[in-house]
C-alpha cells in the first residue's frame, strides 16, 4: 500500500495528490487534516498510530459520531511528507500466524474554512 521511493504505492500517491489539491486552493481557504489508522485482525481492533499498538480497542456507538472506535488516536498532518512519516513508522502485526488475514483502515478528515 505504501510502496517504496522508486515505486510509490496507492496511499503515497493519494496523499501526494490530496495535498497538491489543498495547496492549489490554500490562498482562499485554510485546511486542517486529521487522520487515524487502525488494523482489524481476528475480530480485534488495534490503533496503529497509538502509543501501544498491541492494545485492543472497542467499537462503540456514540450519540454524536455514530459508530466509533473508542480510544482511537488522531494525528494532524500539515503535508503529505508528515502523514507518510507517520505511516512509515507503523508496525503491523507479524504475518507469521496461520491464515493471516488483516484489514487496515486509514481514515483522513479534511476540514476547510474560508480565509
Coordinates of C-alpha atoms in Angstrom, one line a residue:
X1 CA 0.0 0.0 0.0
X2 CA 2.8 2.4 0.8
X3 CA 5.3 1.2 -1.8
X4 CA 8.9 2.4 -2.0
X5 CA 10.6 5.6 -3.0
X6 CA 11.2 4.1 -6.5
X7 CA 7.7 2.6 -6.8
X8 CA 5.2 4.5 -4.6
X9 CA 2.1 2.7 -3.5
X10 CA -1.6 3.9 -3.7
X11 CA -1.5 5.5 -0.3
X12 CA 1.6 7.5 -1.1
X13 CA 0.3 8.6 -4.5
X14 CA -3.1 9.6 -3.0
X15 CA -1.5 11.7 -0.2
X16 CA 0.6 13.5 -2.8
X17 CA -2.4 14.3 -5.0
X18 CA -4.6 15.3 -2.0
X19 CA -2.0 17.8 -0.7
X20 CA -1.4 19.2 -4.2
X21 CA -5.1 20.0 -4.4
X22 CA -5.1 21.5 -1.0
X23 CA -2.0 23.7 -1.7
X24 CA -3.6 24.9 -5.0
X25 CA -6.6 26.3 -3.0
X26 CA -4.7 27.5 0.1
X27 CA -4.9 31.1 -1.0
X28 CA -8.6 31.2 -0.5
X29 CA -9.2 28.5 2.2
X30 CA -7.5 27.1 5.3
X31 CA -7.4 23.4 5.7
X32 CA -6.9 21.1 8.7
X33 CA -6.1 17.5 8.1
X34 CA -6.6 14.8 10.7
X35 CA -6.0 11.1 10.2
X36 CA -6.2 7.8 12.0
X37 CA -5.1 4.3 11.1
X38 CA -6.3 1.0 12.5
X39 CA -5.9 -2.7 12.0
X40 CA -8.6 -5.4 12.3
X41 CA -7.2 -8.8 12.9
X42 CA -9.1 -11.8 14.3
X43 CA -12.0 -9.5 15.3
X44 CA -9.7 -7.3 17.3
X45 CA -9.1 -3.6 16.6
X46 CA -5.7 -2.0 17.2
X47 CA -4.7 1.6 16.8
X48 CA -1.7 1.6 14.5
X49 CA -0.8 5.3 15.4
X50 CA -1.3 4.9 19.2
X51 CA 1.2 4.6 21.9
X52 CA 0.6 0.8 22.3
X53 CA -0.2 -0.9 19.0
X54 CA -1.0 -4.2 20.9
X55 CA -3.9 -2.6 22.9
X56 CA -7.3 -3.9 21.7
X57 CA -9.9 -1.1 21.2
X58 CA -13.7 -1.4 21.3
X59 CA -16.2 -0.4 18.7
X60 CA -18.9 1.7 20.4
X61 CA -22.0 3.7 19.4
X62 CA -21.6 7.4 20.1
X63 CA -24.7 9.6 20.1
X64 CA -22.8 12.3 18.1
X65 CA -20.4 10.4 15.8
X66 CA -22.4 7.2 15.4
X67 CA -20.3 4.1 15.4
X68 CA -16.8 4.9 16.6
X69 CA -13.7 3.1 17.8
X70 CA -13.2 4.2 21.5
X71 CA -9.7 5.4 22.2
X72 CA -8.6 5.7 18.5
X73 CA -5.9 8.3 18.2
X74 CA -6.0 11.1 15.6
X75 CA -2.9 12.8 14.3
X76 CA -2.7 16.2 12.5
X77 CA -0.8 16.4 9.2
X78 CA 0.5 19.6 7.6
X79 CA 1.7 18.0 4.4
X80 CA 2.0 14.6 2.6
X81 CA 5.5 14.1 3.9
X82 CA 4.4 14.4 7.5
X83 CA 1.5 12.0 7.0
X84 CA 3.7 9.5 5.2
X85 CA 6.3 9.8 8.0
X86 CA 3.7 8.6 10.5
X87 CA 2.6 5.8 8.2
X88 CA 6.1 4.5 7.6
X89 CA 6.6 4.1 11.4
X90 CA 3.7 1.7 11.8
X91 CA 4.3 -1.8 13.0
X92 CA 1.5 -4.0 11.6
X93 CA 1.1 -7.4 13.3
X94 CA 3.5 -10.1 12.4
X95 CA 2.3 -12.1 9.3
X96 CA 3.6 -15.4 10.8
X97 CA 0.3 -16.6 12.1
X98 CA -1.5 -19.3 10.2
X99 CA -4.0 -17.9 7.7
X100 CA -3.0 -14.4 8.5
X101 CA -5.7 -12.0 7.2
X102 CA -5.6 -8.5 8.4
X103 CA -7.5 -5.3 7.4
X104 CA -6.0 -1.9 7.7
X105 CA -8.3 1.2 7.6
X106 CA -6.8 4.6 7.0
X107 CA -9.2 7.5 7.7
X108 CA -8.4 11.0 6.7
X109 CA -10.6 14.0 7.6
X110 CA -10.3 17.3 5.8
X111 CA -11.8 20.4 7.4
X112 CA -11.9 23.6 5.4
X113 CA -12.9 27.2 6.0
X114 CA -12.7 30.4 4.0
X115 CA -9.9 32.8 4.9

